JSON list of C-alpha atoms in Angstrom, two decimals:
[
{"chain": "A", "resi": 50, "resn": "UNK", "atom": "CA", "xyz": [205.45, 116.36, 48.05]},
{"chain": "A", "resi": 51, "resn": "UNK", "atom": "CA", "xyz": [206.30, 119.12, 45.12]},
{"chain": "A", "resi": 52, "resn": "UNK", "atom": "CA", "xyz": [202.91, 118.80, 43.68]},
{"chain": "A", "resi": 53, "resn": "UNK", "atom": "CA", "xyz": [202.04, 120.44, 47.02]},
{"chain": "A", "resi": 54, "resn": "UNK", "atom": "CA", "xyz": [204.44, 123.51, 46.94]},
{"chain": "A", "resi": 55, "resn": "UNK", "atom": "CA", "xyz": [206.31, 124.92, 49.55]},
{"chain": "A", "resi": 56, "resn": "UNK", "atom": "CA", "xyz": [205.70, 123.98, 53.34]},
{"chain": "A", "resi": 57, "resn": "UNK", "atom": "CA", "xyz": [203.70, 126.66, 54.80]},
{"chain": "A", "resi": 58, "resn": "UNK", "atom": "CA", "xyz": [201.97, 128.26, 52.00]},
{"chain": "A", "resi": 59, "resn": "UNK", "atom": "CA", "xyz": [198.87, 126.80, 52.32]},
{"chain": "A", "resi": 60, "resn": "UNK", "atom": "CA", "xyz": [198.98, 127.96, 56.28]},
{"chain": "A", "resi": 61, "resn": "UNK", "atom": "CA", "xyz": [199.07, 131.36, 55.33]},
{"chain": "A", "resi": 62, "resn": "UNK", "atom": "CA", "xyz": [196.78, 131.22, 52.39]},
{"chain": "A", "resi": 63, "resn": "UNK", "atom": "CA", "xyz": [194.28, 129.62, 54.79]},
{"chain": "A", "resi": 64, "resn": "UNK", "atom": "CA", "xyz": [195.30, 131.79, 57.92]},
{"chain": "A", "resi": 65, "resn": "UNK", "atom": "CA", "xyz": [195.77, 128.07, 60.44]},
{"chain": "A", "resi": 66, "resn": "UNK", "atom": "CA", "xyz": [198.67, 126.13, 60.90]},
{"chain": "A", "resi": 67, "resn": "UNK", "atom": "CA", "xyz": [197.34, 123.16, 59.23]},
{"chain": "A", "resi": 68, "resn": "UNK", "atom": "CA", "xyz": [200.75, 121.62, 59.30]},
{"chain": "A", "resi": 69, "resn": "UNK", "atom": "CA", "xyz": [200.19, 121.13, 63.40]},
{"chain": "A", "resi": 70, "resn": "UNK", "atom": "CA", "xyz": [203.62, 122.88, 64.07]},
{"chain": "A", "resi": 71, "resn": "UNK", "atom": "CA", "xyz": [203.75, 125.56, 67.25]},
{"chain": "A", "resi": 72, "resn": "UNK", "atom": "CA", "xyz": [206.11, 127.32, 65.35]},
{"chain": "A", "resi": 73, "resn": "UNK", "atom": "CA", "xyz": [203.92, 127.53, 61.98]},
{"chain": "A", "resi": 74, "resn": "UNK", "atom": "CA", "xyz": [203.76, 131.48, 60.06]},
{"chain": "A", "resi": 75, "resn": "UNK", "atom": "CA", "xyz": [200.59, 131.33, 60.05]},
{"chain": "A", "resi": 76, "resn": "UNK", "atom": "CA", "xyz": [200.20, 131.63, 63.90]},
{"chain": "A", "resi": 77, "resn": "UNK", "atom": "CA", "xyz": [202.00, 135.21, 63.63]},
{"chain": "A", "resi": 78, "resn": "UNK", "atom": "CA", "xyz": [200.69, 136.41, 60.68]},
{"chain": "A", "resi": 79, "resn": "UNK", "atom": "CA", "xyz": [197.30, 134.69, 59.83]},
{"chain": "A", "resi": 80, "resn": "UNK", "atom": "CA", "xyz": [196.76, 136.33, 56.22]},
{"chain": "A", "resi": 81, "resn": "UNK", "atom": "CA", "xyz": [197.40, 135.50, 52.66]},
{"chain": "A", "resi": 82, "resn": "UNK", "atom": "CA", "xyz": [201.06, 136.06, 51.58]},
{"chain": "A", "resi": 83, "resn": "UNK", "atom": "CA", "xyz": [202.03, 139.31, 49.59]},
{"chain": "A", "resi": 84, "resn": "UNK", "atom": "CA", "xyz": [201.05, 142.88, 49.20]},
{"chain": "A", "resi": 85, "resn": "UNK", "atom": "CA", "xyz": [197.09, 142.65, 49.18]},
{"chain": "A", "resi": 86, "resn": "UNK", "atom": "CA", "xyz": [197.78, 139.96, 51.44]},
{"chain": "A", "resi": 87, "resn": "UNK", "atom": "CA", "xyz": [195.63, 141.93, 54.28]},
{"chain": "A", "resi": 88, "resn": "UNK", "atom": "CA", "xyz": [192.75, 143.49, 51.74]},
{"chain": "A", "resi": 89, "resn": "UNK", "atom": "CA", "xyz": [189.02, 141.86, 52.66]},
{"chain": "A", "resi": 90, "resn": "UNK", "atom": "CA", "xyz": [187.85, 140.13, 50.13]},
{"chain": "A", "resi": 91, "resn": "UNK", "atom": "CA", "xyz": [184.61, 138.43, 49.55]},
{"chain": "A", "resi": 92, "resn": "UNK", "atom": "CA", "xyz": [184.61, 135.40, 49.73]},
{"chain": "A", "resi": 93, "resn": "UNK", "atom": "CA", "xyz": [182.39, 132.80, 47.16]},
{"chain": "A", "resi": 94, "resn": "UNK", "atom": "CA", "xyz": [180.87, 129.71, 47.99]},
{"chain": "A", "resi": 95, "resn": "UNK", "atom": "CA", "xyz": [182.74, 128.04, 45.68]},
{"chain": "A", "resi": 96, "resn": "UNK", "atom": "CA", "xyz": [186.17, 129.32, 47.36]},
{"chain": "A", "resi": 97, "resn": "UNK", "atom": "CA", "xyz": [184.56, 128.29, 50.92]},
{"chain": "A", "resi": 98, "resn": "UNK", "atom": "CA", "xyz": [184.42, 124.93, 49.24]},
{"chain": "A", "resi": 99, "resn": "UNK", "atom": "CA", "xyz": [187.76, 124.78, 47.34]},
{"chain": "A", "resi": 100, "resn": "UNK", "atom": "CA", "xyz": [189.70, 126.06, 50.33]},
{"chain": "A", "resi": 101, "resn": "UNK", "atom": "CA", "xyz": [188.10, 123.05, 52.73]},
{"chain": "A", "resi": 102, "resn": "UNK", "atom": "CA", "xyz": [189.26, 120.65, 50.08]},
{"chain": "A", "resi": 103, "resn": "UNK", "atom": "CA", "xyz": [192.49, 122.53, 50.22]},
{"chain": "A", "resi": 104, "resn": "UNK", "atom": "CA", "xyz": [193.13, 122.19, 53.74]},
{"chain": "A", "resi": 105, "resn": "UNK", "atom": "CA", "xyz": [192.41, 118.81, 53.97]},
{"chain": "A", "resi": 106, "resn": "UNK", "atom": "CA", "xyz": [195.13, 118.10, 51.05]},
{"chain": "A", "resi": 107, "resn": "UNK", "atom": "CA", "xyz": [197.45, 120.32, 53.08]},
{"chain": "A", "resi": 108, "resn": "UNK", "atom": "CA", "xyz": [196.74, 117.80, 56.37]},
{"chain": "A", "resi": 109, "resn": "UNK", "atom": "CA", "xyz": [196.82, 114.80, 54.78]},
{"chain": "A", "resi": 110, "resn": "UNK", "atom": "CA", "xyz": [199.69, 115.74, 51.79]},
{"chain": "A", "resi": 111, "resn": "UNK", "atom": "CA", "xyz": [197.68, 114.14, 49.39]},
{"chain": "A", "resi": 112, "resn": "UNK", "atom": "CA", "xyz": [197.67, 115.19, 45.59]},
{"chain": "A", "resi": 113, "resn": "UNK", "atom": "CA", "xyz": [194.45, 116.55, 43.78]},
{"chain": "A", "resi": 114, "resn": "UNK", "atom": "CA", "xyz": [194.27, 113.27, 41.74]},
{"chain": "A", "resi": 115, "resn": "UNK", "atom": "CA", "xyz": [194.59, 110.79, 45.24]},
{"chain": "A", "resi": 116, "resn": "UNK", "atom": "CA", "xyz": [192.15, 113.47, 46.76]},
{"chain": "A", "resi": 117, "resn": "UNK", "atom": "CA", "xyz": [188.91, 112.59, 44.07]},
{"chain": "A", "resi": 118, "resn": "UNK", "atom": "CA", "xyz": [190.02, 108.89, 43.89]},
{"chain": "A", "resi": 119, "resn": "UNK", "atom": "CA", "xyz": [189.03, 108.94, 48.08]},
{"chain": "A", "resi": 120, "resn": "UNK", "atom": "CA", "xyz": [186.03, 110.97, 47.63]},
{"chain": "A", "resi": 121, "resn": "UNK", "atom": "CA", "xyz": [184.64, 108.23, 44.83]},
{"chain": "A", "resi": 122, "resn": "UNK", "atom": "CA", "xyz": [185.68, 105.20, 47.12]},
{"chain": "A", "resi": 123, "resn": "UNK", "atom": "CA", "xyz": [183.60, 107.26, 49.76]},
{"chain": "A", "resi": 124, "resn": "UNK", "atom": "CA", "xyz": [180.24, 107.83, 47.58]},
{"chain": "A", "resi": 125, "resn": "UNK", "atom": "CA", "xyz": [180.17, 104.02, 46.92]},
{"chain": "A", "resi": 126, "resn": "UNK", "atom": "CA", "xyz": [180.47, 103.32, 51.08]},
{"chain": "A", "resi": 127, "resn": "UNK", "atom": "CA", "xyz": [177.32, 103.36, 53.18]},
{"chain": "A", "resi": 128, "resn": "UNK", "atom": "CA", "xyz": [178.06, 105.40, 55.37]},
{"chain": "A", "resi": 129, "resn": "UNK", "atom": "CA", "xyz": [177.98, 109.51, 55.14]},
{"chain": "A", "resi": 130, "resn": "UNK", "atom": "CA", "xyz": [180.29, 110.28, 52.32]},
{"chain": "A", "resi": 131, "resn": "UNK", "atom": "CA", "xyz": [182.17, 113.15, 54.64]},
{"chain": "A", "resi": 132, "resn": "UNK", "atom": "CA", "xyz": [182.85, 110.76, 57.11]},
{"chain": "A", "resi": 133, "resn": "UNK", "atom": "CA", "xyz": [183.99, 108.16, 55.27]},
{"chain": "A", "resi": 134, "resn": "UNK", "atom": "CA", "xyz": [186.23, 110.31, 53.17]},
{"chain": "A", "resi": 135, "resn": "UNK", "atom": "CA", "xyz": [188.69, 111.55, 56.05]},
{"chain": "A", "resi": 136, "resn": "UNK", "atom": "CA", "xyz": [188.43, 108.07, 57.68]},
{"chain": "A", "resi": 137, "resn": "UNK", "atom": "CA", "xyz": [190.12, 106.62, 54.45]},
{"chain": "A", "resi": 138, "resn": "UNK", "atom": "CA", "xyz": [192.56, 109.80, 54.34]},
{"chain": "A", "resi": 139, "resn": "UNK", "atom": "CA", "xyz": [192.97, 108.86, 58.67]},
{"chain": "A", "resi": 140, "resn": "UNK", "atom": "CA", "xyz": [193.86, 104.80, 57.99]},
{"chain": "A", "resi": 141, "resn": "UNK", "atom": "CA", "xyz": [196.76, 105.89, 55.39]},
{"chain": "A", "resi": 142, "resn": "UNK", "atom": "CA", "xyz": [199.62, 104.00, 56.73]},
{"chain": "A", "resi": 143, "resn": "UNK", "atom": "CA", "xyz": [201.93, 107.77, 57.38]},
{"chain": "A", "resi": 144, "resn": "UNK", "atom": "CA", "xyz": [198.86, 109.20, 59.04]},
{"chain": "A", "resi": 145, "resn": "UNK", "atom": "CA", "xyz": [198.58, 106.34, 61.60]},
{"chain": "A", "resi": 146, "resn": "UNK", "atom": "CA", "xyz": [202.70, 106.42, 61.61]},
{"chain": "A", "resi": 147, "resn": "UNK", "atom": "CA", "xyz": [201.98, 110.34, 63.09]},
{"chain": "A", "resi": 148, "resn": "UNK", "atom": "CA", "xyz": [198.75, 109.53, 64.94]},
{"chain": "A", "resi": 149, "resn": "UNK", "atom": "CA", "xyz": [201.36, 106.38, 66.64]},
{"chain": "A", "resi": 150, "resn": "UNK", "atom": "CA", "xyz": [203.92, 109.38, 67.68]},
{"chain": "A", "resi": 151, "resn": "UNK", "atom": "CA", "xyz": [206.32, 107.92, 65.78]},
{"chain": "A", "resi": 152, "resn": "UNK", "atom": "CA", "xyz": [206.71, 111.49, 63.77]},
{"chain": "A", "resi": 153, "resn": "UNK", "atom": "CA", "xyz": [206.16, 115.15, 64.71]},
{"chain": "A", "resi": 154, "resn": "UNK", "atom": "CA", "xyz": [204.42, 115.99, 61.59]},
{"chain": "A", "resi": 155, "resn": "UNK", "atom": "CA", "xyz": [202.97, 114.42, 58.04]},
{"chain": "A", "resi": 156, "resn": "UNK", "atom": "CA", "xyz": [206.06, 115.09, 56.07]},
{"chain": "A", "resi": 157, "resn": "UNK", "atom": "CA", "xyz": [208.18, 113.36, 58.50]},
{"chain": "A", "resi": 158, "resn": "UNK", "atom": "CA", "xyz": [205.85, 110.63, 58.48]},
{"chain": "A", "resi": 159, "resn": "UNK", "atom": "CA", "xyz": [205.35, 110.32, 54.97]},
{"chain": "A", "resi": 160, "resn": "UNK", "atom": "CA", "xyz": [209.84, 110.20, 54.95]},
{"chain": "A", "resi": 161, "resn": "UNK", "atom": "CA", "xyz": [209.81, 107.47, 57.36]},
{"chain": "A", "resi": 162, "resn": "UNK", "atom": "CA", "xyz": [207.55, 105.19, 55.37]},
{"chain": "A", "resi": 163, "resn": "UNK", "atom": "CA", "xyz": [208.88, 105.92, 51.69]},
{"chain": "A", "resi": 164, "resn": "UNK", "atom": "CA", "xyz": [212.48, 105.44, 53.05]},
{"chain": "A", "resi": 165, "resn": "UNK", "atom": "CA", "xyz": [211.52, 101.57, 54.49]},
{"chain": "A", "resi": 166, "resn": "UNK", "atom": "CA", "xyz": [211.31, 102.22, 58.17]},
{"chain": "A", "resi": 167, "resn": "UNK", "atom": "CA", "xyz": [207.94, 100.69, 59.23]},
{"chain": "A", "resi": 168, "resn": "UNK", "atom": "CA", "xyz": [206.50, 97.02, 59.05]},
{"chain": "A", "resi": 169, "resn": "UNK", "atom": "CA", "xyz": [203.35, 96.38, 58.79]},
{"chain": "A", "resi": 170, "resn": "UNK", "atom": "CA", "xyz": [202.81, 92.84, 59.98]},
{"chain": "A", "resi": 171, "resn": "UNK", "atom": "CA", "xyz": [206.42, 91.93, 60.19]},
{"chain": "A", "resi": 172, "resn": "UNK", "atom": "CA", "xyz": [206.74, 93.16, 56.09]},
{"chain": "A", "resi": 173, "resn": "UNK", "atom": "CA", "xyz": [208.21, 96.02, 54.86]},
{"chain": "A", "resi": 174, "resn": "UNK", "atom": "CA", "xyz": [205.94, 99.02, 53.55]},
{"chain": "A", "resi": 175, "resn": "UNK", "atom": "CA", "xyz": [207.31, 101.80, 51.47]},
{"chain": "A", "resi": 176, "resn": "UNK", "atom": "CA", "xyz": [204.17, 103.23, 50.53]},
{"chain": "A", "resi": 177, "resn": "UNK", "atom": "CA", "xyz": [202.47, 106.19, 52.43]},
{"chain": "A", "resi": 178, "resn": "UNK", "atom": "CA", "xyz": [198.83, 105.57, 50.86]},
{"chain": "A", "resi": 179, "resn": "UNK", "atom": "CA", "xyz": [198.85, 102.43, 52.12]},
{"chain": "A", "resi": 180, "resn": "UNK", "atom": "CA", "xyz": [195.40, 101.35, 53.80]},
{"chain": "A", "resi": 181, "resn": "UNK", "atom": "CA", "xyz": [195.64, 99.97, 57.52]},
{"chain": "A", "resi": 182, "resn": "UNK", "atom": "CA", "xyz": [193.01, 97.67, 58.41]},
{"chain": "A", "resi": 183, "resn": "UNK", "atom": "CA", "xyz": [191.73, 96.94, 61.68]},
{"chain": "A", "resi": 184, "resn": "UNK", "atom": "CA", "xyz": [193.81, 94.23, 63.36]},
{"chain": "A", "resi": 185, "resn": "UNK", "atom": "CA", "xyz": [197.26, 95.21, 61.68]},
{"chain": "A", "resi": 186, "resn": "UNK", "atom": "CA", "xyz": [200.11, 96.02, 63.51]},
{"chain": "A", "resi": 187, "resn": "UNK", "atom": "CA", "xyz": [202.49, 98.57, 62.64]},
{"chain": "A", "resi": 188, "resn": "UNK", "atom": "CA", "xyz": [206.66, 98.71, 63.51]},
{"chain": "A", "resi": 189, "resn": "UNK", "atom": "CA", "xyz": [209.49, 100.68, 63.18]},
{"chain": "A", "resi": 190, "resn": "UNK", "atom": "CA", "xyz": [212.67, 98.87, 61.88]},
{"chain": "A", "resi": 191, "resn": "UNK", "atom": "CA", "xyz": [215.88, 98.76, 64.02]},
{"chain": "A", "resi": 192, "resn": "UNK", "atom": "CA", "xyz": [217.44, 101.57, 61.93]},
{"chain": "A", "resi": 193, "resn": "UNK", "atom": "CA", "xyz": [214.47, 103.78, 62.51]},
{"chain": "A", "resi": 194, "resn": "UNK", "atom": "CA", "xyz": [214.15, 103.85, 65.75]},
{"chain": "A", "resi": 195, "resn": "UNK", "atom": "CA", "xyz": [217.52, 104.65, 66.71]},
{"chain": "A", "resi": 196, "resn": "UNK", "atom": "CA", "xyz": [216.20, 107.75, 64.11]},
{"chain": "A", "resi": 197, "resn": "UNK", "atom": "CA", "xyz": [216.69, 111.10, 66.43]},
{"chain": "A", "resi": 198, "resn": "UNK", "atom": "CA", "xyz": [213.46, 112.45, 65.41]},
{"chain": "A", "resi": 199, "resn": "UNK", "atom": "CA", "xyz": [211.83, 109.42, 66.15]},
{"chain": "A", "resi": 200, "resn": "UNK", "atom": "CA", "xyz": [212.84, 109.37, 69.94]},
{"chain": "A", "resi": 201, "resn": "UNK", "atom": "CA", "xyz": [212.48, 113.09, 70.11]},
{"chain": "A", "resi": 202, "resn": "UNK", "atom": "CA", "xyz": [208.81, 112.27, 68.24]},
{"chain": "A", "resi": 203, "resn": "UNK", "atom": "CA", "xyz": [207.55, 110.11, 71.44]},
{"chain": "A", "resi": 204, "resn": "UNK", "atom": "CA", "xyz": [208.91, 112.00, 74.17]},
{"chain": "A", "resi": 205, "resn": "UNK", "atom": "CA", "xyz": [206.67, 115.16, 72.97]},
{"chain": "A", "resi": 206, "resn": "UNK", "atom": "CA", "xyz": [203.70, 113.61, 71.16]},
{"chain": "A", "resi": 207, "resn": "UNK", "atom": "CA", "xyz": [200.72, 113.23, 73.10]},
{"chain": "A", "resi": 208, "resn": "UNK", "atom": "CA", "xyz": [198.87, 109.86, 73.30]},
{"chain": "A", "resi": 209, "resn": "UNK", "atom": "CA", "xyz": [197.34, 107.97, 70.41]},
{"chain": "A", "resi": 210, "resn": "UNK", "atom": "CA", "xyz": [193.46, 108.85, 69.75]},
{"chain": "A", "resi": 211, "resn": "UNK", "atom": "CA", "xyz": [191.37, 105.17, 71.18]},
{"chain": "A", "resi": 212, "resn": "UNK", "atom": "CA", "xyz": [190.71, 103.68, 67.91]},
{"chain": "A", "resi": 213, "resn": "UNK", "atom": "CA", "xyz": [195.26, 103.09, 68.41]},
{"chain": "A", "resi": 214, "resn": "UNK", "atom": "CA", "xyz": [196.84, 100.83, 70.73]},
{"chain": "A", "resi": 215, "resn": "UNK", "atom": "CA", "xyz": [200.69, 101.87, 71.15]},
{"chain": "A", "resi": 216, "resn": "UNK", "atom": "CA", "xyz": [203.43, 100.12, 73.02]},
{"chain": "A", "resi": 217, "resn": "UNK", "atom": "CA", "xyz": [206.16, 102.57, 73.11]},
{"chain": "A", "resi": 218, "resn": "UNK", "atom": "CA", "xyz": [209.14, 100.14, 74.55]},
{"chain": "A", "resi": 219, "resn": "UNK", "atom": "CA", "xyz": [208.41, 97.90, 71.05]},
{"chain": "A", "resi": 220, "resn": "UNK", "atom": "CA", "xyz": [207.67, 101.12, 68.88]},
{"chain": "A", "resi": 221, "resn": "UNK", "atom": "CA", "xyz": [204.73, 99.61, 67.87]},
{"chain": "A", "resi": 222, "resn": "UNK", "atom": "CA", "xyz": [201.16, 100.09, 67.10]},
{"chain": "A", "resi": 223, "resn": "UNK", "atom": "CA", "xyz": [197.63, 98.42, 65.71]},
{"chain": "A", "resi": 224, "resn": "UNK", "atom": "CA", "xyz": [194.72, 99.92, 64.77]},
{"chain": "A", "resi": 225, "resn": "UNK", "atom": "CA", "xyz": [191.93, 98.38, 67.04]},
{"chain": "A", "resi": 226, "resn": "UNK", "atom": "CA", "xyz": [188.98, 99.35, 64.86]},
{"chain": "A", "resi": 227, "resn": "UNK", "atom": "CA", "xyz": [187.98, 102.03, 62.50]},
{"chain": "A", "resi": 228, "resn": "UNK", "atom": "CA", "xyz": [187.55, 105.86, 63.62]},
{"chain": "A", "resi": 229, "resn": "UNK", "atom": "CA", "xyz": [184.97, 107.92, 64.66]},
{"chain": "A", "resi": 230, "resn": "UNK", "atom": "CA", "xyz": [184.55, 111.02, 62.70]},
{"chain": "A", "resi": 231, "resn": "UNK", "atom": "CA", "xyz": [184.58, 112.85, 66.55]},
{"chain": "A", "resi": 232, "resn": "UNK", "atom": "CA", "xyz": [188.04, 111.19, 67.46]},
{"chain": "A", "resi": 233, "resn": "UNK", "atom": "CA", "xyz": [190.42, 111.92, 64.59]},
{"chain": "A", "resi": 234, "resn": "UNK", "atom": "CA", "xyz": [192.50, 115.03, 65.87]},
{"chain": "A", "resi": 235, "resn": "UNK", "atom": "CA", "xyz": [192.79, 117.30, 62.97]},
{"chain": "A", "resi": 236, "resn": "UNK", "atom": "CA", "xyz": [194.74, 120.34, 63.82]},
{"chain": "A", "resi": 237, "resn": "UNK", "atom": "CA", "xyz": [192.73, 122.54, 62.60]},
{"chain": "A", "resi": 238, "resn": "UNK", "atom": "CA", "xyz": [188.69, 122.13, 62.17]},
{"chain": "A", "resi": 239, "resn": "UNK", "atom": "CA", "xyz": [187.28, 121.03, 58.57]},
{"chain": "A", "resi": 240, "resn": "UNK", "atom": "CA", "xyz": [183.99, 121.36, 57.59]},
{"chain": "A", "resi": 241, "resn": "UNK", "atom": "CA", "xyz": [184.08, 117.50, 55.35]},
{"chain": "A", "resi": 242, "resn": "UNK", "atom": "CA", "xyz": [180.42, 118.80, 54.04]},
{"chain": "A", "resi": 243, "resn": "UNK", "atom": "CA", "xyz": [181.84, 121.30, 51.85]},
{"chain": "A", "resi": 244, "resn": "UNK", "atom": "CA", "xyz": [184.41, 119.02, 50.73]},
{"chain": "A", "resi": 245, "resn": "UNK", "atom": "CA", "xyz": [181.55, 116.82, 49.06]},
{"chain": "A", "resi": 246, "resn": "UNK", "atom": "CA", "xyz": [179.75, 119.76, 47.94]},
{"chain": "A", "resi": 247, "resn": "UNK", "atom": "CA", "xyz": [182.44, 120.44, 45.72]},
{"chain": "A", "resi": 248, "resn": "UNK", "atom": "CA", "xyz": [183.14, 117.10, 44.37]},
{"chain": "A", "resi": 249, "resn": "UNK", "atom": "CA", "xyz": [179.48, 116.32, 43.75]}
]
């Protein structure tokens, strides 16, 4: 997480709490850090672009190298290239850990899995890019669910989007098919389009 810098710096550079917290900077002060931090700028196409991209780095916490290693996966799909891209980022094994309510936010997500608290399939995963297929079923160990977090996690999160099945007595999960672009709940809105524009 250091290659992304500190917590909320993108949220202010971007002026939305991409990091889905109530309690985010950016909701009080929605404008780029230090003393020009307020000046209008103009704003390029090519920084419209490069700031999409950025946001959806800050979402998922992935690094610039992951980030164009998805996007080249996603030219060779079918599909449209946008779509597929943040449904690969969406099936990462700590997104559907925070999509599952199992974490408040990605970081705490990302700590759960890299510290050997989820199953997928009955075997340990330590790896936070790791792709969930339909049909898999994800678990939290014994130690992590008696994880404070964790239980303070499910009483607050909302329920999972429909392409997740949850059963919150087992602290378990599947993912019952792929998403639709239209059902993964970003916190803030991203424009995937631009995102392609500027890897193509």
């Amino acid at each position: 997480m250091d290659k992304l810098g500190p917590r909320h710096r993108m949220c202010r550079r971007i002026g939305q709490p991409l990091c889905g917290r109530p309690n985010c900077p950016a909701t009080r002060r929605p404008f780029p850090p230090g003393q020009h931090g307020r000046g209008r700028k103009r704003v390029s196409e090519y920084q419209m672009r490069l700031l999409e991209k950025q946001k959806l780095r800050a979402i998922y916490g992935v690094s610039e190298r992951q980030m164009r290693r998805y996007y080249e996966r996603a030219t060779r799909k079918t599909g449209v290239t946008g779509e597929e891209l943040i449904r690969q980022l969406e099936t990462r094994l700590d997104a559907i850990v925070l999509r599952l309510g199992f974490a408040l936010t990605q970081r705490q997500a990302r700590q759960l899995v890299s510290h050997g608290h989820v199953r997928v399939d009955g075997r340990r995963v330590d790896v936070p890019s790791f792709q969930v297929r339909p049909g898999q079923t994800i678990e939290l160990t014994e130690k992590g669910r008696n994880l404070l977090f964790v239980r303070e996690a499910l009483e607050l999160s909302p329920e999972p989007p429909p392409y997740l099945y949850r059963n919150r007595e087992e602290f378990q999960g599947t993912l019952v098919r792929y998403p639709e672009r239209d059902e993964i709940p970003l916190p803030v809105p991203v424009e995937e389009r631009l995102v392609v524009e500027f890897y193509s």
